[in-house]
Amino acid sequence: MSNLNLIVVGGGLVGLATAYQYLQTNPDSTLIVIEKESAVGLHQSGRNSGVLHSGVYYAPGSKKATMSIAGKAMMEKFMAEEGLAYELCGKVIVAKTESEIPALEKIYANGSNNGVGCEMIGREQLLEIEPHVNGVQAIHVPTAGIADYPAVAERLAQKIIGMGSRVLLGTTVLGIDERPGEAVVQTDKGDFTAERVVACAGLHSDRVAKMTAPEKVSAQIVPFRGEYYQLKPHATHLCNGLIYPVPDPRFPFLGVHFTKMIEGGVDCGPNAVLALAREGYDWKTFNRQDLFESLGYSGFRRLAFKYWKFGLGEMWRSFSKRAFVTALQGLIPEITAADLEPHPAGVRAQALTPDGEMVYDFDFVSSKRVLHVVNAPSPAATVSLKIGQHIVQQLESELAI
Ligand SMILES: Cc1cc2nc3c(=O)[nH]c(=O)nc-3n(C[C@H](O)[C@H](O)[C@H](O)COP(=O)(O)OP(=O)(O)OC[C@H]3O[C@@H](n4cnc5c(N)ncnc54)[C@H](O)[C@@H]3O)c2cc1C
């Protein structure tokens, strides 16, 4: 007999937002969020660019596109009601040369289709918004912004506890057993039973999904570290808001950009290099199993073979500050190495198919009593409350009781 209605695995923004939305819809229910770390939001949710994405990039019809506008609005409403800091500082996506204009126009078409308020602007207008930027044309997205995601994660956890449920920290999920009428979640602190389970395990999502639905998990998570520098205080005047390049359409990464941070300062990055551990935030952190799984995976080998030149460039930018600076100078030519200091990195959970394709969209897999979030890349922080709402609706409509 289940004593809990729901167990959520993972105390990142997606897991916490799911638990929060479940309690909003089912206020008399009890649930626990199980998180292996000593605090919530310590991985992707607390180590990202801190951007409130507006939905301008995403292919029309994708889950990212359909969730973006509502998801961002929900996040803004939550932060406003909770008195959490955020700012709609605006963003420019900059074509540095004429040759980048067709790709810029494609993004603009996507943004317009997705209903994002954005405008194509010329060089003169771009310089009024960002006077130090080098560009021939840009998309201006005035509603893009910045947020304090660690504070959002912490507040969601407080709200969940305030609604009579629990957030269990320092507890690792080791297995999930589906039985008639219930699911048993085995952890290093004992077993927990609930009617349903939602797993939002980020960098470990494929491993947790294989606990109940191995036949449905076709992609593997390969960890890609994104490294950042920060502008030193004397140089922060070089960036007023969010300055992005036109991304390479072959990759789901947005390219090194400048991001005004809500706590002050400006971040520059991230690049994308293979992390030597799923939670490997520097070159010194190495996990044999994680690395063997990445290097031995056909999907990674195919990707590396196809894009070895791009990969080497990203690695080179990791080891050479000068190369990183050169990439940044493409957007702001007057930046020098003396303007930059290192800033903590993040690791993206990149789902890769066995063919080496990077899974672009949000993805969910369910077994009888468990719904797994198997891919929640950017902008999943921005739209976490919408993803949570979507999952709660899925639980109501799809899972067998
Ligand atoms: C470098 C970088 C920059 C980004 N920039 C942005 C941005 O500007 N805006 C934006 O919207 N998005 C951004 N993103 C994406 C966004 O951060 C993620 O999509 C989002 O945080 C995913 O949340 P999550 O809850 O799925 O994963 P996570 O935050 O990684 O949470 C998963 C949690 O599950 C826990 N867990 C895993 N396995 C177990 C287990 N077995 N037992 C117990 N607990 C477990 C982990 O400890 C972790 O806390 C960025 C991501 C990165 C890496």
mmCIF file with all atom_site columns, C-alpha atoms in Angstrom, residues 85 120-121 163 171 200 245 297:
data_model
loop_
_atom_site.group_PDB
_atom_site.id
_atom_site.type_symbol
_atom_site.label_atom_id
_atom_site.label_alt_id
_atom_site.label_comp_id
_atom_site.label_asym_id
_atom_site.label_entity_id
_atom_site.label_seq_id
_atom_site.pdbx_PDB_ins_code
_atom_site.Cartn_x
_atom_site.Cartn_y
_atom_site.Cartn_z
_atom_site.occupancy
_atom_site.B_iso_or_equiv
_atom_site.pdbx_formal_charge
_atom_site.auth_seq_id
_atom_site.auth_comp_id
_atom_site.auth_asym_id
_atom_site.auth_atom_id
_atom_site.pdbx_PDB_model_num
ATOM 1 C CA . ALA A 1 85  ? 15.207 39.010 -8.423  1.00 0.00 ? 85  ALA A CA 1
ATOM 2 C CA . MET A 1 120 ? 15.185 42.952 -36.938 1.00 0.00 ? 120 MET A CA 1
ATOM 3 C CA . ILE A 1 121 ? 17.469 45.941 -36.462 1.00 0.00 ? 121 ILE A CA 1
ATOM 4 C CA . MET A 1 163 ? 2.621  22.428 1.500   1.00 0.00 ? 163 MET A CA 1
ATOM 5 C CA . THR A 1 171 ? 19.704 10.463 -0.729  1.00 0.00 ? 171 THR A CA 1
ATOM 6 C CA . CYS A 1 200 ? 14.026 14.318 -13.458 1.00 0.00 ? 200 CYS A CA 1
ATOM 7 C CA . PRO A 1 245 ? 26.143 35.397 -31.869 1.00 0.00 ? 245 PRO A CA 1
ATOM 8 C CA . TYR A 1 297 ? 29.319 5.031  -27.167 1.00 0.00 ? 297 TYR A CA 1
#
